[in-house]
Structures are given as structure tokens and as C-alpha cells.
Amino acid sequence: MRRLIILSLSLVYLVLTLGCSSDEEPYVPPLPTDPPEPPEEELQQPGTTYWWNDQVFYEVFVRSFMDDTGDGHGDLAGLIDKLDYLNDGDPDTDTDLGVTALWLMPVVESPSDHGYDATDYRTIQPQYGTNAQFQQLMSEAHARGIQVIVDYVMNHLSNEHEWFTAAAANDPDYEDWFLWRSSNPGWEQPWGGGNVWHRLSSGRYYYGVFWSGMPDLNYTNPAVEAEMLDIADFWLNTMGVDGFRLDAVKYLIEDGSILQDTPETLEFWGRFREHLNTTAPNALTVGEAWDDTDVVIPYVEAGLHTCFEFNLAQAIITAVNSGSSSSLVSKVDQIIKGYPYHQYATFLTNHDQRRVLSQVGNTSRNKLAAAIMLTLPGVPFLFYGEEVGMESGWDHHDVRRPMQWTSGANAGFTTGSPWNEVGSNYQTNNVETMQADEGSLWNTYRRLVQARVASDALRRGTYHKLGSNSSRLFAFLRHDQGAAVVPIHNVGSPSVEVVLSATASQLEPGEYTAHDLLTGAELTGLTVEDDGAFFDWRPVSSLAGLASVLVALEPVDP
Ligand code: NOJ
């Protein structure tokens, strides 16, 4: 209180003394001659993109996709049968989803249903088929313009793998392929809690960051590194894949009790990349570094081509659930500034997460989330069944249920008894029913995927956030060598007026016509000033709640 009184008295004194300089001219602030300059906007400069930037990927769990043999498990023959559903290779048809690349969750021999614990890295899981069938899948996919990458789980394998059983039996050839201790050092999983040292009946402990069924390989042993690089070459050169989704890249090499993100791990990925540069220079690597953006970026800098952007996925879901775009806008800003140009993989959810429809609660929000993801830069990945609104909780079995093809028995997945029960909404949410409904989630995904695949601006273009009249609007300009698309997303429920501006842009000055990229409808055109700026642009008078419009711009006098 005393301090407040002293402060007030000093202020009064200051005002009186300033006001009492009677013989000096009173201070008159100068009148502004020009309107204040808007702050200069930083424009993303165009950068190099690669074949993967032109794709829309689709993550397939073979066991749950399509069963051809009738044993209740999905298989490679079933996937081959369904390639035309994914992309029939003809851009003029609209019966296919239009995705241009696949990520197959592990397809190698393994005792588990998920396959993240190999018992043989060079043999196809017998329930899925044979190596020859896999090669057939590759040629059938390539014939339709579909690229294929496979999950490669390098950090760990099954405790039933013969390398591990040999090492556990003290075979000197394999002893040093794993990490051993005579007593438990007591370290815990970096993401919280679980034990990482597992006891054998002989009393020795081996290291496995995920669980006892998945011993970690010892990458400080050069023989391990050499063998795992050789397996990579086998998949790229003999099986013919176009790249890898690399599992658990954070955990490869431990440094004492530091179990993740060690400098040795980052250096390993640099060597892995150098190796691929010589044996398969066009191969893609997509790393799973499940962490915050600032932890993920060093993996791309170290040598992985791209990594999944988990934070962005969450920011999109949060935006559509909260009705505010502000944290999404700042996340995209961080990503644009932090990664090499467009070298990150975007997605909404994957096989480890509750399905997107269940996280956002309704189809309109799901459509909006998909529209945001498929119009942002990066390499987009869909998860099988996302396009028909499969639902789930967080349990892995629930997330990985059979694909919902029809409203018939077992959702059309198998004529046998499905290995995992079909989801409860399959009678309404299935491919056959939703393909027949123009307004369905499936048709929305199809239109968005096809629009992206057909648009240089959406796949490769720079990103520039536009000013708007509402924090519910997320509007940005995608620009590539004159081609320009402005996706506008209303993340709120009420409809909003749309007024957009930019104090700079890479658009050439002049007049532009505008149309809706998805429907072809004509919209209000745009005048771009000399410096690329534009103000008070109202391409549509209002945008409905949870809706998107993709505005394509064409110069009037190119
Ligand atoms: C991450 C995978 O996505 C997950 O499904 C798997 O269980 C762990 N890595 C261990 O491989």
C-alpha cells in the first residue's frame, strides 16, 4: 500500500512538472504523413521436393485388410484383390480412393498378430503369403502407379528369433548381438515406468526397451549393423520396395542409462542414409520418432528423409474439437521454419492411437480434420478404415479391427471367422454403402485425395498463412510456380464471414479468377497489388461451421 501511495505521488509530480514548463513550446506529436507500414511478412521460399512429396500414403494392416483364403486373417492375395479400390491407375474413374502409395505394417514372419517382433526378417509372415506373392504385390501396385514402403523394425526382434535364442544359450557367435547384465541396473522405460532389463532363467538380464518379448539388438556391435543394412538392401533390391517406415527410431543405441535420442543413435541414422544413398538412392525413409517437433527435427537433419509429425496430428484434432485455430497456426509455423522444405509426414491417427472419428466425435469434424491435413504441406498418410469412419478406443485390438467393406457378414472382410471382431458401426460405415452417398465421409476423402494428387500447389507449393477476420478461420496460400490454391477451413461450429488479406505473397500482381477446386463453382476473384499484397478479399460470403473450401486461383492475363 505504502509503495502504491509513493508511486501515485511520483506520477502526480511528473505530470505537474511536465505541464508547468510554461516558457517552452507545448509538445505536439507530428501528424502521420503515410499510413503505418504493415509489418513485413516472411515468405516461405520454394525448396526441393522429392517423389514422396507427390504421394498420398495409406497405412495397411494386412491381417485386417482383406482375407482371400478364408482363414479369418487378411493376406497379400486379399490386398492384391483390393488394389483397384485404393487406386485403379485411371485418374478419370471415381470408384477408387486415389491414394498413390502404401505403408504396410510389418509383413515378416513373427509370432504376434501385429508383427513388430520378427522371427525372420527375410521371410513373409506365412499367414500373409509368400515372398513370391509379395513380389507380385509390388508389380501389381507399381502397374497402378502405387508406391509401397514397409515397416522395418530395427531396434528389436522377437525373443523367439534364432539370434536371440542362440545368444540366450551362450552361443559366442550371437552373445554380443544383445545387451546383457548379471544384475538388474533398474532402468525404466523413458516414456514412463516399465522395467527394461528382463531376467532369463539362467539369472542373466537382457535389455528390451518395449518388453521382455522384444529384446533390443546391440548396434554397438558392427556385425549387427552390417546384417541390418544387408536386410534393408534385400527389401529394396530383391523384394522391390520403395522405402521403409522405420519403427522406434529414438531407441536404437543407448548411452549408459540414457535410453533415447542419444548422439550415437542420430549418427547411426546418418550412416543408414549414407548406405541407402549408395544401394538404393531413391528409397524413402519415414521415421517414427514419437515425440515433440523439436525432438523429431534432429532425426531428419541427421539423415532420415522424413519423420511423422505427431504434434501436428494432435494440433489438427485439437483445433477441430476446440473451434480455435490459434495453436494449430503456431504449430504449423514452427514446422515450416524447423524442417527442411516439406520433409515431414502428416497424419491424423495411426495404428497406436484411438481412431480419428472417435477422437473428434462426429463426421463433420472428421471431414474437416482430413481437409486440413490434405491441404497442408508434408507427406500425408491415411490409416486404413479412416475413410469410412471406423471407430475405436485406445486398445490396440480395437484400433486394428477388420476393414469395413460392406454391410454384409463380417463386413465383407472374410468368409471365415475373423481373427478380430468387426467394428460395431460396419452396417452404416462401410465402403459399399458410403461410395453410393455423394456426401459421405468416403466421398469427401476421395475428393480431397484426388484434388491433392492433381494439384502441384497442394503437393509442392509454399505455405503462407493469410490474415483473416476470425480466429476460427485457418486460411493459407499454397503456391507453386504460378499455380495457387487457398484452402480456407472454418474450425468453429457457427458459420463465419470470410475476409482475407496478405501484406505480401508470391502471387504476381494482377487480376485472378477464383473457383472451388472440389466443385468447380465460380467464386469471387482477387486483385493482387504490386508487392503481392491483397486486402479485403471475400472469396465466399460466408463459410458454414466445420466446413472447408479450396479456392483455386487463375491469373486473368497470365
Ligand atoms: C511402435 C509401433 O508403432 C508400435 O505399434 C510397436 O508396438 C512399437 N513401436 C514396438 O515395435
XYZ file of C-alpha atoms and ligand atoms in Angstrom:
569
model
C 0.000 0.000 0.000
C 2.796 2.343 1.013
C 4.557 1.648 -2.298
C 1.343 2.392 -4.179
C 0.966 5.804 -2.451
C 4.594 6.717 -3.231
C 4.110 5.657 -6.864
C 0.918 7.750 -7.222
C 2.594 10.824 -5.679
C 5.542 10.489 -8.051
C 3.197 10.245 -11.043
C 1.337 13.394 -9.935
C 4.691 15.140 -9.572
C 5.785 14.063 -13.032
C 2.554 15.286 -14.655
C 2.755 18.632 -12.796
C 6.406 19.279 -13.653
C 5.904 18.399 -17.326
C 2.742 20.537 -17.503
C 4.436 23.542 -15.797
C 7.233 24.215 -18.299
C 5.368 27.402 -19.224
C 8.033 29.172 -21.328
C 8.622 26.157 -23.641
C 6.507 25.318 -26.744
C 3.863 22.676 -25.901
C 4.730 19.300 -27.386
C 2.609 18.491 -30.430
C 3.100 14.995 -31.855
C 3.767 15.086 -35.623
C 0.878 14.093 -37.852
C 1.493 10.821 -39.699
C 2.030 11.599 -43.355
C 1.564 7.976 -44.617
C -0.487 5.151 -43.138
C 1.800 2.970 -40.982
C 3.644 0.274 -42.922
C 2.303 -3.209 -42.186
C 4.985 -5.470 -40.709
C 6.894 -7.243 -43.437
C 5.719 -10.826 -43.820
C 8.224 -13.615 -44.010
C 7.529 -15.700 -47.094
C 8.489 -19.330 -47.257
C 10.943 -19.775 -50.106
C 10.305 -22.657 -52.543
C 12.509 -25.680 -51.853
C 13.332 -29.093 -53.255
C 10.665 -31.782 -53.137
C 11.006 -35.492 -53.933
C 8.784 -38.265 -55.271
C 7.287 -38.864 -51.842
C 6.022 -35.286 -51.651
C 3.771 -36.121 -54.588
C 2.085 -39.063 -52.843
C -0.861 -39.680 -50.568
C 0.039 -42.732 -48.459
C -2.371 -45.271 -46.968
C -1.333 -47.390 -43.984
C -2.423 -51.025 -44.302
C -2.525 -53.686 -41.613
C -2.505 -56.740 -43.899
C -4.021 -59.011 -41.226
C -7.105 -56.810 -41.096
C -7.454 -55.603 -44.670
C -8.878 -58.436 -46.815
C -8.915 -62.184 -46.326
C -8.614 -64.122 -49.559
C -8.039 -67.630 -48.177
C -10.998 -67.653 -45.783
C -8.920 -68.409 -42.677
C -10.089 -65.213 -40.969
C -6.726 -63.432 -41.388
C -6.097 -60.820 -44.048
C -3.391 -61.738 -46.550
C -1.373 -60.485 -49.516
C -3.760 -62.044 -52.037
C -6.604 -60.092 -50.399
C -4.598 -56.879 -50.590
C -3.821 -57.508 -54.270
C -7.564 -58.009 -54.896
C -8.251 -54.635 -53.301
C -5.566 -52.607 -55.084
C -8.149 -51.300 -57.551
C -10.114 -49.939 -54.597
C -7.052 -47.981 -53.488
C -6.070 -46.804 -56.957
C -7.083 -48.422 -60.219
C -4.439 -46.475 -62.129
C -7.028 -44.493 -64.118
C -7.313 -40.838 -62.998
C -10.750 -40.495 -64.664
C -12.585 -43.044 -62.500
C -14.023 -42.130 -59.119
C -14.684 -45.588 -57.722
C -11.206 -45.724 -56.185
C -9.906 -43.702 -53.273
C -6.983 -42.423 -55.324
C -4.136 -42.942 -52.847
C -0.788 -43.325 -54.571
C 1.358 -45.127 -52.016
C 1.060 -47.725 -49.264
C 2.767 -48.263 -45.933
C 2.443 -51.898 -44.913
C 2.735 -52.600 -41.198
C 5.198 -55.475 -40.602
C 4.812 -58.298 -43.115
C 7.693 -60.515 -41.961
C 7.459 -63.743 -40.005
C 6.535 -63.105 -36.384
C 4.682 -64.903 -33.578
C 2.426 -61.929 -32.777
C -0.651 -60.593 -34.555
C 0.944 -57.124 -35.030
C 4.337 -58.306 -36.319
C 6.585 -55.770 -34.538
C 8.687 -58.715 -33.286
C 10.312 -60.517 -36.219
C 11.482 -64.106 -36.106
C 12.808 -63.903 -39.678
C 13.471 -60.582 -41.381
C 13.690 -62.086 -44.863
C 10.540 -64.198 -44.978
C 6.929 -63.089 -45.387
C 4.633 -63.974 -42.493
C 3.261 -67.364 -43.655
C -0.327 -66.393 -42.775
C 0.042 -63.494 -45.232
C 1.537 -65.496 -48.111
C 4.947 -65.998 -49.666
C 7.904 -63.900 -50.783
C 6.835 -64.546 -54.378
C 3.346 -63.186 -53.629
C 4.928 -60.104 -52.096
C 6.897 -59.526 -55.290
C 3.651 -59.954 -57.231
C 2.049 -57.329 -54.983
C 4.916 -54.961 -55.791
C 4.497 -55.340 -59.534
C 0.686 -55.075 -59.378
C 0.979 -51.955 -57.220
C 3.593 -50.334 -59.454
C 1.453 -51.090 -62.515
C -1.250 -48.880 -60.961
C 1.216 -46.132 -60.012
C 1.190 -47.131 -56.336
C 4.493 -46.988 -54.411
C 4.947 -49.325 -51.436
C 7.009 -48.927 -48.273
C 7.176 -51.496 -45.476
C 7.659 -51.263 -41.742
C 11.244 -52.094 -40.798
C 11.658 -52.798 -37.068
C 15.384 -52.494 -36.471
C 15.517 -51.721 -32.763
C 14.273 -55.084 -31.537
C 13.044 -58.514 -32.596
C 11.153 -61.423 -31.067
C 12.634 -63.312 -28.123
C 11.840 -66.356 -30.287
C 14.189 -65.165 -33.062
C 17.036 -67.640 -33.508
C 19.672 -64.925 -32.985
C 18.262 -64.312 -29.540
C 17.688 -67.938 -28.568
C 21.284 -68.661 -29.583
C 22.592 -65.724 -27.542
C 20.479 -66.727 -24.547
C 22.077 -70.190 -24.794
C 25.530 -68.500 -24.610
C 26.359 -69.040 -28.303
C 29.528 -66.913 -28.705
C 28.511 -66.009 -32.287
C 25.409 -64.176 -31.076
C 26.227 -63.244 -27.460
C 27.227 -59.720 -28.404
C 24.163 -59.127 -30.599
C 22.198 -58.189 -27.457
C 22.871 -56.329 -24.199
C 23.456 -58.336 -21.035
C 23.926 -57.677 -17.301
C 24.491 -60.023 -14.388
C 22.135 -57.964 -12.205
C 19.286 -55.589 -12.960
C 20.527 -51.966 -13.282
C 16.947 -50.893 -12.557
C 16.497 -48.533 -15.521
C 12.983 -47.658 -16.605
C 11.284 -47.087 -19.959
C 11.883 -43.460 -20.991
C 8.164 -42.866 -21.557
C 7.375 -43.901 -18.014
C 7.723 -46.641 -15.573
C 8.198 -50.080 -17.092
C 11.233 -52.256 -16.485
C 13.712 -52.586 -19.384
C 16.011 -55.360 -18.051
C 14.486 -58.820 -18.218
C 15.661 -61.905 -16.346
C 16.404 -65.218 -18.027
C 16.070 -68.424 -16.011
C 19.891 -68.607 -16.056
C 19.853 -65.445 -13.903
C 21.247 -63.130 -16.614
C 19.387 -59.965 -17.636
C 18.870 -58.764 -21.213
C 17.790 -55.341 -22.379
C 14.465 -54.719 -24.181
C 13.050 -51.213 -24.072
C 9.496 -52.250 -25.029
C 9.020 -55.531 -23.148
C 10.597 -58.898 -22.458
C 9.207 -60.353 -25.700
C 11.213 -57.818 -27.747
C 14.965 -57.861 -26.946
C 16.857 -54.856 -28.346
C 19.645 -55.513 -30.822
C 23.113 -54.233 -29.884
C 24.085 -51.704 -32.547
C 27.479 -51.063 -30.969
C 28.375 -54.437 -32.492
C 29.408 -53.815 -36.146
C 28.136 -57.283 -37.130
C 24.600 -56.242 -36.130
C 24.788 -53.039 -38.133
C 26.138 -54.878 -41.180
C 23.396 -57.529 -41.051
C 20.589 -54.996 -40.605
C 21.862 -52.906 -43.543
C 22.002 -56.064 -45.609
C 18.370 -56.815 -44.743
C 17.448 -53.283 -45.837
C 19.132 -53.947 -49.190
C 17.272 -57.252 -49.507
C 13.913 -55.489 -49.179
C 14.855 -52.696 -51.522
C 16.612 -54.688 -54.197
C 15.195 -58.231 -54.053
C 11.664 -57.584 -52.811
C 11.476 -54.269 -54.673
C 10.028 -51.932 -52.019
C 10.239 -48.168 -52.397
C 11.333 -47.446 -48.853
C 10.738 -48.005 -45.174
C 8.651 -46.783 -42.304
C 11.297 -47.081 -39.586
C 9.918 -48.160 -36.234
C 11.007 -46.654 -32.909
C 13.974 -44.695 -34.287
C 14.604 -42.938 -30.958
C 15.764 -46.055 -29.137
C 18.441 -47.625 -31.299
C 21.616 -47.056 -29.269
C 21.759 -46.490 -25.530
C 24.364 -44.306 -23.872
C 24.759 -45.640 -20.339
C 21.361 -45.170 -18.777
C 20.267 -42.651 -21.443
C 17.880 -44.748 -23.474
C 16.564 -42.382 -26.140
C 17.731 -39.687 -28.567
C 21.416 -40.340 -27.961
C 24.038 -38.785 -30.274
C 25.060 -42.356 -31.219
C 21.517 -43.043 -32.421
C 21.425 -39.900 -34.554
C 24.824 -40.808 -36.003
C 23.550 -44.283 -36.828
C 20.685 -42.847 -38.881
C 23.206 -40.700 -40.725
C 25.169 -43.859 -41.632
C 21.952 -45.659 -42.598
C 21.143 -42.855 -45.016
C 24.652 -42.868 -46.483
C 24.302 -46.588 -47.034
C 20.949 -46.227 -48.816
C 22.394 -43.404 -50.909
C 24.745 -45.957 -52.415
C 22.491 -49.038 -52.628
C 19.029 -47.534 -53.272
C 19.277 -43.758 -53.693
C 15.565 -43.278 -54.433
C 14.373 -45.116 -51.344
C 12.275 -43.203 -48.833
C 12.694 -43.422 -45.062
C 9.906 -42.245 -42.741
C 10.927 -42.363 -39.106
C 8.687 -42.964 -36.156
C 10.164 -40.631 -33.532
C 7.064 -40.300 -31.392
C 7.865 -37.038 -29.662
C 7.582 -33.247 -29.853
C 8.552 -31.377 -33.016
C 11.855 -30.076 -31.620
C 12.913 -33.637 -30.748
C 11.857 -35.000 -34.145
C 13.587 -32.436 -36.375
C 17.150 -33.609 -35.498
C 16.277 -37.053 -36.898
C 15.518 -35.519 -40.290
C 18.638 -33.379 -40.046
C 20.657 -36.489 -39.158
C 19.643 -38.374 -42.293
C 16.073 -39.721 -42.262
C 14.195 -38.295 -45.237
C 11.071 -37.581 -43.212
C 9.513 -38.321 -39.828
C 5.922 -38.438 -38.638
C 4.684 -35.159 -37.143
C 2.810 -36.340 -34.057
C 2.392 -32.838 -32.622
C 0.777 -31.609 -35.829
C -1.695 -34.510 -35.832
C -2.710 -33.603 -32.298
C -2.914 -29.885 -33.147
C -5.328 -30.602 -36.025
C -7.548 -32.735 -33.791
C -7.442 -30.118 -31.024
C -8.358 -27.346 -33.474
C -11.449 -29.120 -34.803
C -12.506 -30.117 -31.288
C -11.913 -26.714 -29.692
C -13.133 -24.455 -32.511
C -9.976 -22.347 -32.376
C -7.168 -22.452 -34.904
C -4.566 -20.460 -32.949
C -2.424 -23.299 -31.555
C -2.603 -25.111 -34.906
C -1.383 -21.955 -36.654
C 1.631 -21.654 -34.354
C 2.443 -25.377 -34.642
C 2.431 -25.126 -38.454
C 4.623 -22.035 -38.199
C 7.190 -23.938 -36.076
C 7.127 -26.864 -38.513
C 7.555 -24.661 -41.593
C 10.551 -22.944 -40.026
C 12.116 -26.038 -38.461
C 12.133 -28.833 -41.061
C 13.829 -28.969 -44.435
C 11.226 -27.910 -47.023
C 8.158 -30.207 -46.664
C 10.170 -33.153 -45.274
C 7.750 -34.443 -42.620
C 4.891 -36.936 -42.723
C 1.428 -35.758 -41.758
C -1.412 -37.914 -40.459
C -4.368 -37.783 -38.094
C -4.004 -41.094 -36.232
C -2.171 -44.387 -36.734
C -2.369 -47.993 -35.509
C -1.218 -46.987 -31.997
C -3.884 -44.361 -31.425
C -7.623 -44.128 -30.947
C -9.246 -43.739 -34.352
C -9.824 -40.190 -35.545
C -13.633 -40.347 -35.781
C -13.778 -41.465 -32.151
C -11.441 -38.658 -31.109
C -13.391 -35.908 -32.840
C -16.882 -37.253 -32.160
C -18.653 -36.670 -35.471
C -18.285 -36.974 -39.223
C -18.221 -33.211 -39.902
C -15.181 -32.745 -37.687
C -13.545 -35.814 -39.237
C -14.079 -34.345 -42.741
C -12.614 -31.043 -41.618
C -9.574 -32.677 -39.988
C -8.950 -34.621 -43.216
C -9.306 -31.448 -45.290
C -6.772 -29.608 -43.121
C -4.272 -32.454 -43.267
C -4.637 -32.971 -47.014
C -4.164 -29.288 -47.827
C -1.116 -28.636 -45.623
C 2.447 -29.291 -46.821
C 4.183 -32.582 -45.896
C 3.641 -36.183 -46.936
C 0.128 -37.241 -45.898
C -0.721 -40.706 -44.533
C -4.234 -42.104 -44.047
C -4.875 -45.102 -41.788
C -6.960 -47.899 -43.347
C -10.642 -47.552 -42.498
C -10.295 -43.865 -41.605
C -12.091 -43.062 -44.866
C -15.210 -44.987 -43.776
C -15.174 -43.737 -40.197
C -14.121 -46.880 -38.347
C -14.264 -46.197 -34.619
C -12.255 -47.408 -31.621
C -10.984 -46.818 -28.137
C -7.223 -46.791 -27.402
C -6.836 -50.566 -27.141
C -4.649 -51.871 -29.997
C -7.019 -54.700 -30.936
C -9.874 -52.255 -31.108
C -7.866 -49.866 -33.303
C -6.880 -52.667 -35.725
C -10.246 -54.323 -36.463
C -11.119 -55.726 -39.926
C -11.654 -53.272 -42.744
C -15.336 -52.492 -43.268
C -16.089 -53.261 -46.921
C -19.839 -53.988 -46.925
C -22.849 -54.187 -44.642
C -22.867 -57.994 -45.114
C -21.444 -60.791 -42.981
C -18.118 -59.904 -41.317
C -18.267 -56.543 -43.095
C -17.182 -58.335 -46.280
C -13.701 -58.937 -44.812
C -13.731 -62.730 -44.673
C -15.895 -65.716 -45.460
C -14.373 -67.405 -42.416
C -14.299 -66.397 -38.801
C -12.463 -63.052 -38.432
C -9.339 -63.074 -36.235
C -10.611 -59.868 -34.584
C -14.287 -58.940 -34.303
C -15.579 -56.400 -36.838
C -16.388 -52.902 -35.557
C -19.911 -52.215 -34.338
C -20.714 -49.474 -36.899
C -19.923 -51.530 -40.029
C -23.523 -51.682 -41.242
C -23.575 -47.946 -41.934
C -19.856 -47.225 -42.151
C -18.539 -49.379 -44.953
C -17.068 -48.813 -48.407
C -20.040 -50.088 -50.424
C -22.680 -48.027 -48.599
C -20.591 -44.869 -48.412
C -19.451 -44.951 -52.042
C -23.129 -44.669 -53.031
C -23.623 -41.496 -50.964
C -22.063 -38.362 -52.531
C -21.999 -36.567 -49.182
C -20.353 -39.398 -47.232
C -17.064 -39.290 -45.392
C -15.662 -41.714 -48.004
C -16.532 -39.407 -50.913
C -15.063 -36.445 -49.039
C -11.785 -38.305 -48.545
C -11.806 -39.357 -52.215
C -12.364 -35.797 -53.462
C -9.661 -34.419 -51.171
C -7.127 -37.107 -52.088
C -7.788 -36.671 -55.803
C -7.603 -32.871 -55.518
C -4.252 -33.093 -53.785
C -2.819 -35.590 -56.235
C -3.896 -33.337 -59.143
C -2.605 -30.064 -57.663
C 1.079 -29.053 -57.843
C 0.321 -26.209 -55.439
C -1.077 -28.539 -52.755
C 1.681 -31.121 -53.051
C 4.745 -28.957 -53.523
C 3.731 -25.342 -53.063
C 4.969 -22.902 -50.452
C 2.780 -22.254 -47.419
C 1.770 -18.751 -46.437
C -0.729 -18.089 -43.650
C -3.293 -15.439 -44.613
C -4.743 -12.780 -42.368
C -8.446 -13.245 -41.671
C -11.288 -11.709 -39.724
C -11.775 -14.647 -37.310
C -9.625 -16.952 -35.183
C -11.980 -19.729 -36.272
C -10.666 -19.426 -39.807
C -7.490 -21.172 -40.864
C -6.686 -19.877 -44.350
C -3.412 -20.121 -46.199
C -1.961 -19.789 -49.657
C -0.229 -22.728 -51.325
C 1.783 -21.512 -54.282
C 3.932 -23.370 -56.821
C 5.317 -21.681 -59.933
C 2.170 -19.668 -60.600
C -0.289 -22.379 -59.516
C -2.146 -21.211 -56.417
C -4.737 -22.704 -54.077
C -6.160 -21.072 -50.964
C -7.614 -23.642 -48.553
C -9.970 -21.984 -46.070
C -11.103 -24.001 -43.052
C -13.706 -22.928 -40.503
C -12.839 -24.890 -37.340
C -15.769 -23.423 -35.405
C -19.406 -24.521 -35.449
C -21.122 -21.225 -36.385
C -20.786 -20.049 -39.973
C -18.408 -17.096 -40.445
C -17.921 -14.271 -42.868
C -14.651 -14.691 -44.770
C -12.378 -11.664 -45.257
C -8.790 -12.471 -46.183
C -5.650 -10.426 -46.622
C -1.911 -10.678 -47.112
C 0.604 -7.866 -46.796
C 2.886 -9.822 -49.131
C 2.716 -13.019 -51.165
C 4.433 -14.779 -54.036
C 1.450 -14.096 -56.307
C 2.250 -11.964 -59.338
C 0.362 -8.663 -59.301
C -2.868 -8.561 -61.320
C -6.383 -9.928 -61.504
C -7.267 -13.526 -60.662
C -10.407 -15.545 -61.197
C -11.333 -17.984 -58.453
C -13.153 -21.304 -58.383
C -13.869 -24.053 -55.887
C -11.318 -26.798 -56.528
C -13.702 -29.548 -55.376
C -16.967 -28.479 -57.038
C -15.774 -26.206 -59.847
C -18.172 -23.426 -58.692
C -17.108 -19.894 -59.564
C -16.075 -17.710 -56.584
C -15.172 -14.039 -56.119
C -11.882 -13.180 -57.838
C -8.900 -11.373 -56.396
C -6.807 -8.289 -57.172
C -3.163 -8.612 -56.172
C -1.153 -5.414 -55.722
C 2.401 -4.738 -56.911
C 4.077 -6.214 -53.841
C 1.901 -9.341 -53.836
C -0.396 -7.887 -51.170
C -4.181 -8.121 -51.188
C -6.802 -6.860 -48.770
C -10.487 -7.435 -48.007
C -10.781 -10.419 -50.287
C -14.103 -12.177 -49.805
C -13.908 -15.301 -51.970
C -17.132 -16.631 -50.402
C -19.606 -14.523 -48.445
C -19.668 -16.973 -45.555
C -18.360 -20.407 -44.709
C -20.533 -22.902 -42.841
C -19.391 -24.268 -39.484
C -16.784 -27.051 -39.701
C -16.582 -26.571 -43.478
C -13.694 -26.056 -45.861
C -13.408 -24.507 -49.278
C -10.371 -24.921 -51.520
C -10.108 -21.822 -53.702
C -8.123 -22.260 -56.904
C -6.772 -19.021 -58.414
C -6.078 -18.414 -62.097
C -4.428 -15.230 -63.430
C -6.736 -13.376 -65.859
C -3.808 -12.300 -68.084
C -1.043 -14.755 -67.438
C 5.961 -48.506 -32.454
C 4.908 -49.193 -33.229
O 4.131 -48.267 -33.903
C 4.124 -49.984 -32.247
O 2.950 -50.435 -32.787
C 5.024 -51.078 -31.772
O 4.382 -51.876 -30.828
C 6.264 -50.481 -31.135
N 6.847 -49.490 -31.965
C 7.307 -51.531 -30.908
O 7.755 -52.010 -32.138
